[in-house]
Coordinates of C-alpha atoms in Angstrom, one line a residue:
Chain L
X1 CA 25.2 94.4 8.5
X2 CA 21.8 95.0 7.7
X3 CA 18.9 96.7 10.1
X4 CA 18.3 94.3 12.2
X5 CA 14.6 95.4 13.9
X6 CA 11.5 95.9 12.6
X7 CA 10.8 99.6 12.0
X8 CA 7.2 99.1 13.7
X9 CA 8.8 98.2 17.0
X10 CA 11.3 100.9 16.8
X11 CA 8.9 103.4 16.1
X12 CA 6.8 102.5 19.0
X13 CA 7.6 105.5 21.7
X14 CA 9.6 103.9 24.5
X15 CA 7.2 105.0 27.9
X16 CA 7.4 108.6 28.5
X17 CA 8.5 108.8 32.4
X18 CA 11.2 105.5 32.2
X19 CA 13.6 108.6 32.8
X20 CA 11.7 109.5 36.0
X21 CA 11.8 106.2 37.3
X22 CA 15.2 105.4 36.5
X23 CA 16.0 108.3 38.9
X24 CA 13.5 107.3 41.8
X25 CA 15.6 103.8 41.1
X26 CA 18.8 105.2 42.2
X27 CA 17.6 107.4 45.0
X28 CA 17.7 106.2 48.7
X29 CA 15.2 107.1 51.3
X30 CA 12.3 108.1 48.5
X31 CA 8.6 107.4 49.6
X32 CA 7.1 106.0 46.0
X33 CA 3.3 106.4 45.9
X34 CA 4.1 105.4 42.2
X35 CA 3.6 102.0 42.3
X36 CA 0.6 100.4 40.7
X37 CA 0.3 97.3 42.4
X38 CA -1.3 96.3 45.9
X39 CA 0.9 96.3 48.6
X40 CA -1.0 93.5 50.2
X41 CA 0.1 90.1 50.3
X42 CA -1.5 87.4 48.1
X43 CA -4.2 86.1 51.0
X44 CA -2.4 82.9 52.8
X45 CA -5.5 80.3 51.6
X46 CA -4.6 81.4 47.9
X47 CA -0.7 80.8 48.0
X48 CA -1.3 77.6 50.1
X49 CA -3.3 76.4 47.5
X50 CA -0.6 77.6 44.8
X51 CA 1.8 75.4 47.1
X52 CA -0.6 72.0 47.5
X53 CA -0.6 71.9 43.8
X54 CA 2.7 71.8 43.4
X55 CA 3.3 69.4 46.1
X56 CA 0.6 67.2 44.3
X57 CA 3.1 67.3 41.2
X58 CA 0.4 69.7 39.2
X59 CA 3.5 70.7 37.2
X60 CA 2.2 70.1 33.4
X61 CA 0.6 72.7 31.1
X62 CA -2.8 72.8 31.4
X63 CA -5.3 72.9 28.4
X64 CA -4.7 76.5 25.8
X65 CA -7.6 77.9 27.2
X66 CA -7.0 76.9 30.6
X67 CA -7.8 74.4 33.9
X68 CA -11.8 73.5 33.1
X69 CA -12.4 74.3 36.7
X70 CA -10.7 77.5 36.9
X71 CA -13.1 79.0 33.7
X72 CA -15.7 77.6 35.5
X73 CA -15.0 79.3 38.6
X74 CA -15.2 82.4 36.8
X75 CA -18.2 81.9 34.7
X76 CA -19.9 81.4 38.3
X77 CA -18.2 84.3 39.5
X78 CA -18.7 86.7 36.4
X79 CA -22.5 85.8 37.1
X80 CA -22.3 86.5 40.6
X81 CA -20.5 89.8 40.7
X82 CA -21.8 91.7 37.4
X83 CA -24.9 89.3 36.4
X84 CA -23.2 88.3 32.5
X85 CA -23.4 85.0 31.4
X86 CA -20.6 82.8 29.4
X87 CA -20.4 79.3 28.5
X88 CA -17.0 78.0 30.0
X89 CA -15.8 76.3 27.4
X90 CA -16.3 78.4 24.5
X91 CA -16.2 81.9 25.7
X92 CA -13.5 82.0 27.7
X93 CA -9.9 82.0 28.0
X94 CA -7.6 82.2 30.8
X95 CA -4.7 84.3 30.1
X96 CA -1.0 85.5 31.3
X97 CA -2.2 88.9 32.9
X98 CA -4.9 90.8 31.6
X99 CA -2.2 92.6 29.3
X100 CA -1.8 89.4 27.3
X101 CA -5.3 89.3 26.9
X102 CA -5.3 92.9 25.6
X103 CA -2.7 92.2 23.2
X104 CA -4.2 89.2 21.7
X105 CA -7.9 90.4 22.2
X106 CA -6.5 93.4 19.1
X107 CA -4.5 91.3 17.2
X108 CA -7.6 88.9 16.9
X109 CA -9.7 91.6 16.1
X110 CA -7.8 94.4 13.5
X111 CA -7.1 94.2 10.2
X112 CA -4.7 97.2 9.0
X113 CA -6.0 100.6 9.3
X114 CA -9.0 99.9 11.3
X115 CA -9.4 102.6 14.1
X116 CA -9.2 101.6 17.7
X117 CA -10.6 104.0 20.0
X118 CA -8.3 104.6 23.2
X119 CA -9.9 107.1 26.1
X120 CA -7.2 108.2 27.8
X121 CA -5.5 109.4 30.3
X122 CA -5.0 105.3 30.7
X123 CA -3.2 102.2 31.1
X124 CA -0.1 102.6 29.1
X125 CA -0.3 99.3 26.9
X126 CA -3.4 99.7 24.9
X127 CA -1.9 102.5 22.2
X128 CA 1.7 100.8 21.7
X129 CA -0.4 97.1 21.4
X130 CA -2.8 98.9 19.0
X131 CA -0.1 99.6 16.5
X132 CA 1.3 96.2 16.8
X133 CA -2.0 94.5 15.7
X134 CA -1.2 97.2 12.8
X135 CA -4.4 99.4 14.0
X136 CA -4.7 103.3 14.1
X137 CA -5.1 104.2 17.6
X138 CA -7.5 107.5 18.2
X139 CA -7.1 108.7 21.1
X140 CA -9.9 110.6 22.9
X141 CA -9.3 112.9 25.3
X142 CA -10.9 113.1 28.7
X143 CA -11.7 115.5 30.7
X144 CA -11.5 116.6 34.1
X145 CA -15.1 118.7 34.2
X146 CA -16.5 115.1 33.4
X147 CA -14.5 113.3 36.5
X148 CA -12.7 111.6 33.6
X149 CA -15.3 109.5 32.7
X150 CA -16.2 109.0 28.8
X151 CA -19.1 110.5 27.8
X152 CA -21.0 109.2 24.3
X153 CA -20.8 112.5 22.7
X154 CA -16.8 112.4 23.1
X155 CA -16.9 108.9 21.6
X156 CA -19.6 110.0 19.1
X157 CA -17.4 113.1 18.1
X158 CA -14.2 110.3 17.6
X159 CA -16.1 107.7 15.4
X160 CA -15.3 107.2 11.4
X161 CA -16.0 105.0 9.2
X162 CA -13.1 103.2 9.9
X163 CA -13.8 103.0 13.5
X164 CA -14.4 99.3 14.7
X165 CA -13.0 98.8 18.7
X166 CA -13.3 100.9 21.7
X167 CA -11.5 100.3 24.5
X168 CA -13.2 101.2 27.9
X169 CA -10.7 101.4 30.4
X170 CA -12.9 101.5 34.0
X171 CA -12.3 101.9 36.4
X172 CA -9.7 103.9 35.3
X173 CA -5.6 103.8 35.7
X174 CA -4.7 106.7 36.4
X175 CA -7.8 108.9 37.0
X176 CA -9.7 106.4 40.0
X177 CA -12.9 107.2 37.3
X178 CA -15.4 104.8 37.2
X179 CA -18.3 104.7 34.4
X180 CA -22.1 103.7 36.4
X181 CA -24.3 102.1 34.2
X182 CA -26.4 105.2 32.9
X183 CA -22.9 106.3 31.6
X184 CA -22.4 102.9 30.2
X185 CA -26.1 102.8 28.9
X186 CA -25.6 105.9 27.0
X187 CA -21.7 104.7 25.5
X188 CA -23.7 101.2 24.3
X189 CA -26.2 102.9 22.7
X190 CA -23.8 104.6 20.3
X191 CA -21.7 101.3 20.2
X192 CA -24.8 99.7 18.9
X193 CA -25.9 102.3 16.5
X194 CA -21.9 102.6 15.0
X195 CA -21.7 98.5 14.7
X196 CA -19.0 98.8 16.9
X197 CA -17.1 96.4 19.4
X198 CA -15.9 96.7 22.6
X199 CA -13.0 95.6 24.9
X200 CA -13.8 96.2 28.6
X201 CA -11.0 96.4 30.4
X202 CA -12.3 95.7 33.8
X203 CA -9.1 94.8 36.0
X204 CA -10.0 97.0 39.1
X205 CA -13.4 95.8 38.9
X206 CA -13.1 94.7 42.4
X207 CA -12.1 98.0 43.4
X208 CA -14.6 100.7 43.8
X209 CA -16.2 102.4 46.9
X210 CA -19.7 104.1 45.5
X211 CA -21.5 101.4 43.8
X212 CA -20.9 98.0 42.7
X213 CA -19.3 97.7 39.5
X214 CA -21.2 97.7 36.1
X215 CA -20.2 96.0 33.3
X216 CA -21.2 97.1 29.8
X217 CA -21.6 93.5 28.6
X218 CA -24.2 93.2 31.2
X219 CA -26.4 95.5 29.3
X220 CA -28.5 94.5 26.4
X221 CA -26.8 93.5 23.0
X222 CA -23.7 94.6 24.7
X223 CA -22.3 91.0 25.3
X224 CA -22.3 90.0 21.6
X225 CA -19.9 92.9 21.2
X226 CA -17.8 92.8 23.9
X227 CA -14.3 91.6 25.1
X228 CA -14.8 91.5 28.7
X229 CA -11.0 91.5 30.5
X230 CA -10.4 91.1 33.7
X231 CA -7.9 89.2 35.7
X232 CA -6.5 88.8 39.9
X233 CA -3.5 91.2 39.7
X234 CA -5.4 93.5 41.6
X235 CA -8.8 92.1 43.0
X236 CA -7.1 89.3 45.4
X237 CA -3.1 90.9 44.9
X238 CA -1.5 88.6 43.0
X239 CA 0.1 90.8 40.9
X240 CA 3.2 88.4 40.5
X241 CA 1.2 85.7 39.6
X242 CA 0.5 86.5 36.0
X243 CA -3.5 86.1 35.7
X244 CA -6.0 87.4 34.1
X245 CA -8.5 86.2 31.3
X246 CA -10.8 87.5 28.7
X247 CA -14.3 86.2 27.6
X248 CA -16.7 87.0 25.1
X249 CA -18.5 86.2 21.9
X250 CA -17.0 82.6 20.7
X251 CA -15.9 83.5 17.4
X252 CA -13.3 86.0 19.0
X253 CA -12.5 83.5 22.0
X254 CA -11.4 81.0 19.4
X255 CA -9.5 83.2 17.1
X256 CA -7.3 84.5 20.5
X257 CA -6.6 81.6 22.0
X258 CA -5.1 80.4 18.5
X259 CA -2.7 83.1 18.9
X260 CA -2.1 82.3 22.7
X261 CA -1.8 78.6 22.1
X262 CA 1.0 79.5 19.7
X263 CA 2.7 82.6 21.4
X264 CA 2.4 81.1 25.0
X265 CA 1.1 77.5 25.0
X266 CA -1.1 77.9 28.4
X267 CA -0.9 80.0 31.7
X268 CA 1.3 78.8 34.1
X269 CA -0.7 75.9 35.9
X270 CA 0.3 77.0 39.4
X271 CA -1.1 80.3 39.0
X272 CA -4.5 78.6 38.0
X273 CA -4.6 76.5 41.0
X274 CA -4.2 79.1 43.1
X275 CA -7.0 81.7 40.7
X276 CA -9.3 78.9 41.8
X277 CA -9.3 79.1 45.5
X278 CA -9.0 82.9 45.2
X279 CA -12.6 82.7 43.4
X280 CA -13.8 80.1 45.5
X281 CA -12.9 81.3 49.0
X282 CA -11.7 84.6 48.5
X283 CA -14.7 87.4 48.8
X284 CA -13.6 87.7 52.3
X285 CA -10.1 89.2 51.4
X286 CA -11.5 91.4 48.9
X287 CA -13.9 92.7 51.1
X288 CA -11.3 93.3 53.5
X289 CA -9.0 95.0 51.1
X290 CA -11.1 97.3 49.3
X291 CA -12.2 98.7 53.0
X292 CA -8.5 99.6 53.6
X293 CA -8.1 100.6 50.1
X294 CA -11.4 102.8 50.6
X295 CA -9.9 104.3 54.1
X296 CA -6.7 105.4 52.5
X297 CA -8.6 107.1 50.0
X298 CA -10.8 109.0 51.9
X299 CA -7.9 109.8 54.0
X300 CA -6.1 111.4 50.4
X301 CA -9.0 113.4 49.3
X302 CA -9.3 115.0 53.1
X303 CA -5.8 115.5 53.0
X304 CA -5.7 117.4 49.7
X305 CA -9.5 119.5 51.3
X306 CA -7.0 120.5 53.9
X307 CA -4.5 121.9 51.7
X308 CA -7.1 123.3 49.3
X309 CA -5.7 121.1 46.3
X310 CA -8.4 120.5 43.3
X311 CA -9.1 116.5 43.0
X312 CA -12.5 115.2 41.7
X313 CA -13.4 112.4 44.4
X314 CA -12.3 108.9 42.5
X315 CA -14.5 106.3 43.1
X316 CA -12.7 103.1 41.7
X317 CA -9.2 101.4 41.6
X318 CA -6.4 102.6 44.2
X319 CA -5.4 106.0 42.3
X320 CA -6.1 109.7 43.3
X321 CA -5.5 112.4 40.4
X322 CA -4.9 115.6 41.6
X323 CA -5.2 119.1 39.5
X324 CA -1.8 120.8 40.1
X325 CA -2.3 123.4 37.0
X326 CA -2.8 126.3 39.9
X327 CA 1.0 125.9 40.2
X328 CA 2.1 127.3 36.7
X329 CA 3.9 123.8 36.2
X330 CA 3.8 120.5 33.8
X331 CA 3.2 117.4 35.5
X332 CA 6.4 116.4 34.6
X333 CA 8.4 119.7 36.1
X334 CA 5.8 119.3 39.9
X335 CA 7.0 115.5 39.7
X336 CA 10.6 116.3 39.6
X337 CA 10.7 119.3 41.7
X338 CA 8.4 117.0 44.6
X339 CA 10.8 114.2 44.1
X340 CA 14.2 116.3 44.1
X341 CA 13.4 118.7 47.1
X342 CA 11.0 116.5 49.2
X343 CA 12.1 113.0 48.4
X344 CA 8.5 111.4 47.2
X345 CA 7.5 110.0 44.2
X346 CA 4.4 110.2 42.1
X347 CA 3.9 109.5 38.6
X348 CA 3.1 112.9 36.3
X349 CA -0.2 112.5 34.5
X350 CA 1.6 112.9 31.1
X351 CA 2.8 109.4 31.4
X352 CA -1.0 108.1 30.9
X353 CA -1.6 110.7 28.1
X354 CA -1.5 114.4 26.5
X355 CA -4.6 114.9 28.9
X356 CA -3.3 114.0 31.7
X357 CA -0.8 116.9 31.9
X358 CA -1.6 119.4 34.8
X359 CA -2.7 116.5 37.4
X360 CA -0.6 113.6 39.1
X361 CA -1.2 110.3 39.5
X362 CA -0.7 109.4 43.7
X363 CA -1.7 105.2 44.3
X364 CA -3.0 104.7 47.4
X365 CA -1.6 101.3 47.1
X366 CA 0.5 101.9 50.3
X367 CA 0.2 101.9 54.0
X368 CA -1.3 104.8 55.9
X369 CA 1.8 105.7 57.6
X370 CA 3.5 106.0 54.5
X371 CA 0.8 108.4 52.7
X372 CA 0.3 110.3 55.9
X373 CA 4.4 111.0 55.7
X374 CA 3.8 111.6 52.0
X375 CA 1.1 114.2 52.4
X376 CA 2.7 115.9 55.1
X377 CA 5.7 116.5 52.5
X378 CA 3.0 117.1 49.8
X379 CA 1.4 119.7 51.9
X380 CA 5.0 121.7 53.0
X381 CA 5.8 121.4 49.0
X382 CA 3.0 123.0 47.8
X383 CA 3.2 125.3 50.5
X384 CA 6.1 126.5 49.1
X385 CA 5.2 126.7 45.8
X386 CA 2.7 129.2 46.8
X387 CA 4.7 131.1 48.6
X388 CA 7.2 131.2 45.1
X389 CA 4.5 131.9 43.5
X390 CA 3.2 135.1 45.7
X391 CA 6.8 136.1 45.2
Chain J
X1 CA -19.7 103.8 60.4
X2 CA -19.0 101.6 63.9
X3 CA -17.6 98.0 63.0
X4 CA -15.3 99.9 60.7
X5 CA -14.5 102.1 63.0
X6 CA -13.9 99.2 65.9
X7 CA -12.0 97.0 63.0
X8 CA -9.5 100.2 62.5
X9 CA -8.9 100.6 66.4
X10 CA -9.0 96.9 67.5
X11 CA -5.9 96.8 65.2
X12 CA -4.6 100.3 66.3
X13 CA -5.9 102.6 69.6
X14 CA -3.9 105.1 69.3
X15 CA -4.5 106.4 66.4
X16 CA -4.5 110.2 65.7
X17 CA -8.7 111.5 66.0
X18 CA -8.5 113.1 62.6
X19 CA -7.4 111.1 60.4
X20 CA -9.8 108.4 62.0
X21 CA -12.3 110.8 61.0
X22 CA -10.8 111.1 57.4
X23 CA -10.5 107.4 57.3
X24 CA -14.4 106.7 57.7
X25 CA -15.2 109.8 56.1
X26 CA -16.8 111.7 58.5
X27 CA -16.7 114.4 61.1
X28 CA -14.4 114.4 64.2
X29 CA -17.0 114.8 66.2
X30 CA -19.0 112.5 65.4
X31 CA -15.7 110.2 65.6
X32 CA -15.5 111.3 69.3
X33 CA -19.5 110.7 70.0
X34 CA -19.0 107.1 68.6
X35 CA -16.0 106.5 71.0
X36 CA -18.1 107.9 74.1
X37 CA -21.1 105.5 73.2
X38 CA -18.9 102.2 72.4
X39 CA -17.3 103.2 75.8
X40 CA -20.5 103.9 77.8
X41 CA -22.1 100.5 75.9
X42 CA -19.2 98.4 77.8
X43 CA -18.8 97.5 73.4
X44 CA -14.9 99.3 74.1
X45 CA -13.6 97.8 76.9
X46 CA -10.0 99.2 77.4
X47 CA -7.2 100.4 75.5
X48 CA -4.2 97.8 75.5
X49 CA -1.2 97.9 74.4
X50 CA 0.4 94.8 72.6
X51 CA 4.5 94.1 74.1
X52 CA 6.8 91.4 73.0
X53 CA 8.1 90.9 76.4
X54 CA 10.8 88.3 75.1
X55 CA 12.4 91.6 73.3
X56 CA 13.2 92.8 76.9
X57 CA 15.2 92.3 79.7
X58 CA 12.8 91.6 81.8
X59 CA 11.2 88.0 82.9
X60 CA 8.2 86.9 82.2
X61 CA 6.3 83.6 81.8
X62 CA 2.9 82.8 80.6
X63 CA 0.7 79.4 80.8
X64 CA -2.3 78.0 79.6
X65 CA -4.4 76.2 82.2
X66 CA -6.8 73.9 81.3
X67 CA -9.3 73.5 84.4
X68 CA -12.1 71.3 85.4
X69 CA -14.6 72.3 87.4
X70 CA -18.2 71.2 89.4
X71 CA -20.5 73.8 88.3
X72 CA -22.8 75.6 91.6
X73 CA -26.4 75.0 91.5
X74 CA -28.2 77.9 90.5
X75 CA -24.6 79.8 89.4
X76 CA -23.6 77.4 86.5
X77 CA -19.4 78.3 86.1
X78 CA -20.4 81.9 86.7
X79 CA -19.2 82.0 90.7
X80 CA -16.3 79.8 90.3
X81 CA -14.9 81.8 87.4
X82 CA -15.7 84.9 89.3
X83 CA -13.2 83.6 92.1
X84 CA -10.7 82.5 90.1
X85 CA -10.8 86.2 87.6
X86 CA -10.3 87.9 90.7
X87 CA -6.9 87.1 91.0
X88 CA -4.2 89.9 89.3
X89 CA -2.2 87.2 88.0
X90 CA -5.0 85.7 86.1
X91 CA -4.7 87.4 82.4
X92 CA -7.8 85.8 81.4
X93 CA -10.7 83.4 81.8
X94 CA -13.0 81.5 79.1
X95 CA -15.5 78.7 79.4
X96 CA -14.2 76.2 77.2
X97 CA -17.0 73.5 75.2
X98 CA -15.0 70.0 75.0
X99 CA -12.9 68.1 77.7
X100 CA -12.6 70.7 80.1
X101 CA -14.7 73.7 81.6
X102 CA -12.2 77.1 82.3
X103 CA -9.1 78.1 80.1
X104 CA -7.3 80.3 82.4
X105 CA -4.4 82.4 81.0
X106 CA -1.8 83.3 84.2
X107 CA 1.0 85.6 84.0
X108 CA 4.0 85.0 86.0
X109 CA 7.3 86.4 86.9
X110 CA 8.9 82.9 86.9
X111 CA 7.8 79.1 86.4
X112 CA 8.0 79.0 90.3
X113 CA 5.0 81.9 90.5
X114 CA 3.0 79.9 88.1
X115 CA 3.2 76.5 90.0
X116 CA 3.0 78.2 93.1
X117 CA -0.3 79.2 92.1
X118 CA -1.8 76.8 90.8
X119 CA -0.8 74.3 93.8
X120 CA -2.0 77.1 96.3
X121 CA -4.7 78.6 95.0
X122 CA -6.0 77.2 91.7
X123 CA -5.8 73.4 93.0
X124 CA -7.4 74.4 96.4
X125 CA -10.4 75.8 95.5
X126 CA -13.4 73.2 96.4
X127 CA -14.9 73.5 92.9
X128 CA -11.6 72.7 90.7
X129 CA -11.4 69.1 90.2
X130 CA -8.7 69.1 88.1
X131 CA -5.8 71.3 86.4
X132 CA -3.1 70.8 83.8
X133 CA -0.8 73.5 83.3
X134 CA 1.2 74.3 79.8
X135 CA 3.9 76.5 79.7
X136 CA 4.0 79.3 76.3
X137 CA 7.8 79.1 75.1
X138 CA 7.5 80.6 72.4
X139 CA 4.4 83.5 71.0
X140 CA 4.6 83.7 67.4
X141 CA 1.6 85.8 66.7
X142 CA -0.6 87.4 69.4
X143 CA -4.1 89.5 68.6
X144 CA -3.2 88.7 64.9
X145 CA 0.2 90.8 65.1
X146 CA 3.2 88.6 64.0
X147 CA 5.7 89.1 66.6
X148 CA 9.2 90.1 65.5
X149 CA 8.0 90.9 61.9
X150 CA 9.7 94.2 60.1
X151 CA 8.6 93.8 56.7
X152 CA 9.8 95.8 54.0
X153 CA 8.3 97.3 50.6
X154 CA 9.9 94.5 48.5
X155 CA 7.6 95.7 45.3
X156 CA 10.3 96.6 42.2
X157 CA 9.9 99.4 39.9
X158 CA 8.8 98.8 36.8
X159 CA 7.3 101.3 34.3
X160 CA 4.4 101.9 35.2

């Protein structure tokens, strides 16, 4: 029989720590601070609205680009929150997740060999997506001494000829960082110079605890070039739901939702109902969410003063990244060792990148009374590790 | 720092003085000068302790009375709600805008305690016009805790 895959796909590196998982998986009685999702419920008003739809019979697809009121809702919102303004119907489309948009914001974008420009440690979808819209993903590595934020000599340093996307991932899975805007003012500038374009992956948006959230198509002759991505996974916890959307300059719009319109017709209608309450009606829960969000962390990084571990102070999503090179160990080794002799779980840095190695990833994402038994074990481990060490 | 700091322990008093401090991102002490104040301010008024009584043994019954009353000259509801707080049994008191002036909230040992009451005293007094009485069966949620609720991580693991 002949070779039935494609050789792109195969060659694509399955993710890094599915071992490590698969272990947590079939362990009982872990505490997993490895999730990446909210551990809130979806607020009541939002589901209840989900539900009235469907009670109404709102069961058919909506338009390809999505329910008229729902990308008007977030053009209203989107002006609100980060002061850019997009026409509904032209500049925006409402996808499944803000992965899909992702994925069909490259594949709209890349012809073969151009460069896509991937900061990372990040998200794990952008490099294998990358290479299936047949780009060459550079990666650039950053770097703790800069709290993981990317600076425009780093992107300067990674630009060629070939270069034409950058991904900006902030603020940032795994690392917490967040980008303000005279980091962002000095990333455009080189954008603009290089002819460049951006996609702005801004799904914690929502989530930081210094200042509000900038976003670099907000900044001048940014929004011509920019993909701007965001979505309710992780602003209003509806993770499940499958939400996000992307907007941005028409011509690009267009071209993705001719891909979505033929790979996944529409998002699913409920979902949209249910997106338009939560933009509607749903500061409130935010609010309320990122203060509990913003407690726990504060509650990590005095947790880790205590025990005299490194971590720069993360001011966005729900992830700490702790500095665990003092222990003479990879990520990947502290993650196992924690996991095997203490029971908790926490995802290696290495899963998000070469440069993450040396710190861990830790979401926050959970209750108090689960991180507080967490860093109690944390704090006996590394205890021990020292005492190994002195040995 | 204080409404987040009154938001944390309206939901839970008892928790540990560090990590309070940790939480708001400041200094113990200055966690324990904020108590003292909110305290001395009459802004913290007592440490309670929510208990699903209908998870123990023990008998308990709880009504809602609606009461309507002539208000004193000069005192408004102020007196007459005075002598009817000043009962133990009483839980609570409000004055109520609509068809009725006091919501009391009465704590019994048995259905008998609670009409005893109410025909003795509650009834009796000269400003009480009217009462009627509703029995709680059944407390689903109480100070925005759902009773009888263990709720589990149900989030899957998926990579990453």
């Amino acid at each position: 029989m002949r070779n039935p895959l494609s050789d792109k796909v195969v060659d694509i590196k399955p993710s890094g720590i599915r071992k490590f998982f698969d272990i947590v998986s079939e362990m009982d009685d872990v505490i997993s601070l490895g999730v990446g999702e909210p551990d809130f419920d979806t607020p009541w008003h939002i589901r209840d609205e989900g539900i009235y739809s469907l009670e109404k019979g709102k069961t058919f697809y909506t338009s390809n680009s999505g329910l008229k009121e729902l990308r008007m809702e977030i053009c209203n919102y989107l002006k609100r929150r980060v002061n850019v303004e997009y026409d509904w119907a032209k500049e925006v489309i409402i996808t499944v997740g803000g992965s899909e948009a992702i994925d069909i914001g490259l594949r709209a974008m890349i012809n073969p060999g151009d460069e896509v420009l991937i900061p990372q440690p990040s998200y794990v979808s952008y490099e294998p997506c990358a290479i299936l819209a047949d780009a060459t993903p550079v990666i650039i590595d950053l770097k703790a001494e800069n709290e993981f934020r990317l600076t425009a000599k780093e992107l300067e340093d990674a630009i060629t000829d070939k270069t034409k996307l950058l991904i900006l991932p902030f603020p940032n899975n795994p690392t917490g960082a967040i980008m303000e805007r005279a980091d962002l003012e000095a990333i455009a500038e080189v954008v603009i110079k290089h002819d460049l374009f951006v996609m702005s992956d801004e799904i914690y948006s929502e989530l930081t605890y210094k200042d509000e959230h900038v976003s670099i198509a907000s900044l001048p002759g940014m929004k011509e070039r920019t993909i701007l991505i965001n979505g309710f996974s992780k602003a209003y916890a509806m993770t499940g739901w499958r939400l996000g959307y992307a907007c941005g300059p028409q011509e690009i719009i267009q071209q993705m939702t001719k891909i979505h319109q033929f790979a996944i017709m529409c998002a699913p209608t409920t979902s949209q109902y249910a997106a338009v309450e939560a933009l509607k009606n749903g500061d409130a829960d935010v609010e309320e969410m990122r203060t509990s969000y913003n407690q726990r962390r504060r509650f990590l990084m005095e947790s880790f003063r205590k025990m005299g571990l490194e971590c720069f102070e993360p001011y966005g999503a729900f992830y700490v990244f702790p500095c665990i090179k003092e222990f003479g160990m990879t990520s990947d080794e502290f993650a196992t060792r924690f996991l095997e002799e203490e029971k908790v779980a926490v995802v290696p840095g290495t899963a998000f990148g070469d440069s993450g190695e040396g710190f861990l990833r830790i979401s926050y994402a959970y209750s108090l009374e689960k991180l507080r038994l967490a860093m109690d074990k944390m704090e006996q481990f590394i205890g021990r590790l020292r005492e190994e060490k002195r040995n | 720092m204080r409404e987040e700091l009154l938001a944390i322990i309206e939901k839970n008093s008892r928790i540990d003085l560090q990590e309070l401090a940790a939480m708001l991102g400041v200094a113990e002490i200055d966690v324990v000068n904020e108590l003292a104040a909110l305290e001395r301010e009459g802004i913290i008024c007592g440490y309670h302790t929510l208990v699903n009584w209908e998870n123990t043994s023990i008998e308990k019954v709880t009504a809602l009375i609606e009461v309507r009353v002539t208000p004193q000259r000069g005192e408004g509801f102020d007196s007459i709600a005075e002598r009817i707080y000043k009962y133990s049994e009483v839980s609570s008191v409000y004055l109520i805008s609509g068809g009725y002036d006091l919501m009391v909230i009465l704590e019994g040992k048995s259905l008998r305690d609670v009409s005893n009451f109410v025909s003795d005293k509650l009834s009796t007094l000269d400003s009480v016009l009217s009462t009627a009485t509703h029995f709680i069966l059944k407390k689903y949620k109480d100070h925005g805790t759902i009773m009888d609720q263990q709720k589990e991580d149900e989030r899957e693991v998926f990579i990453p």
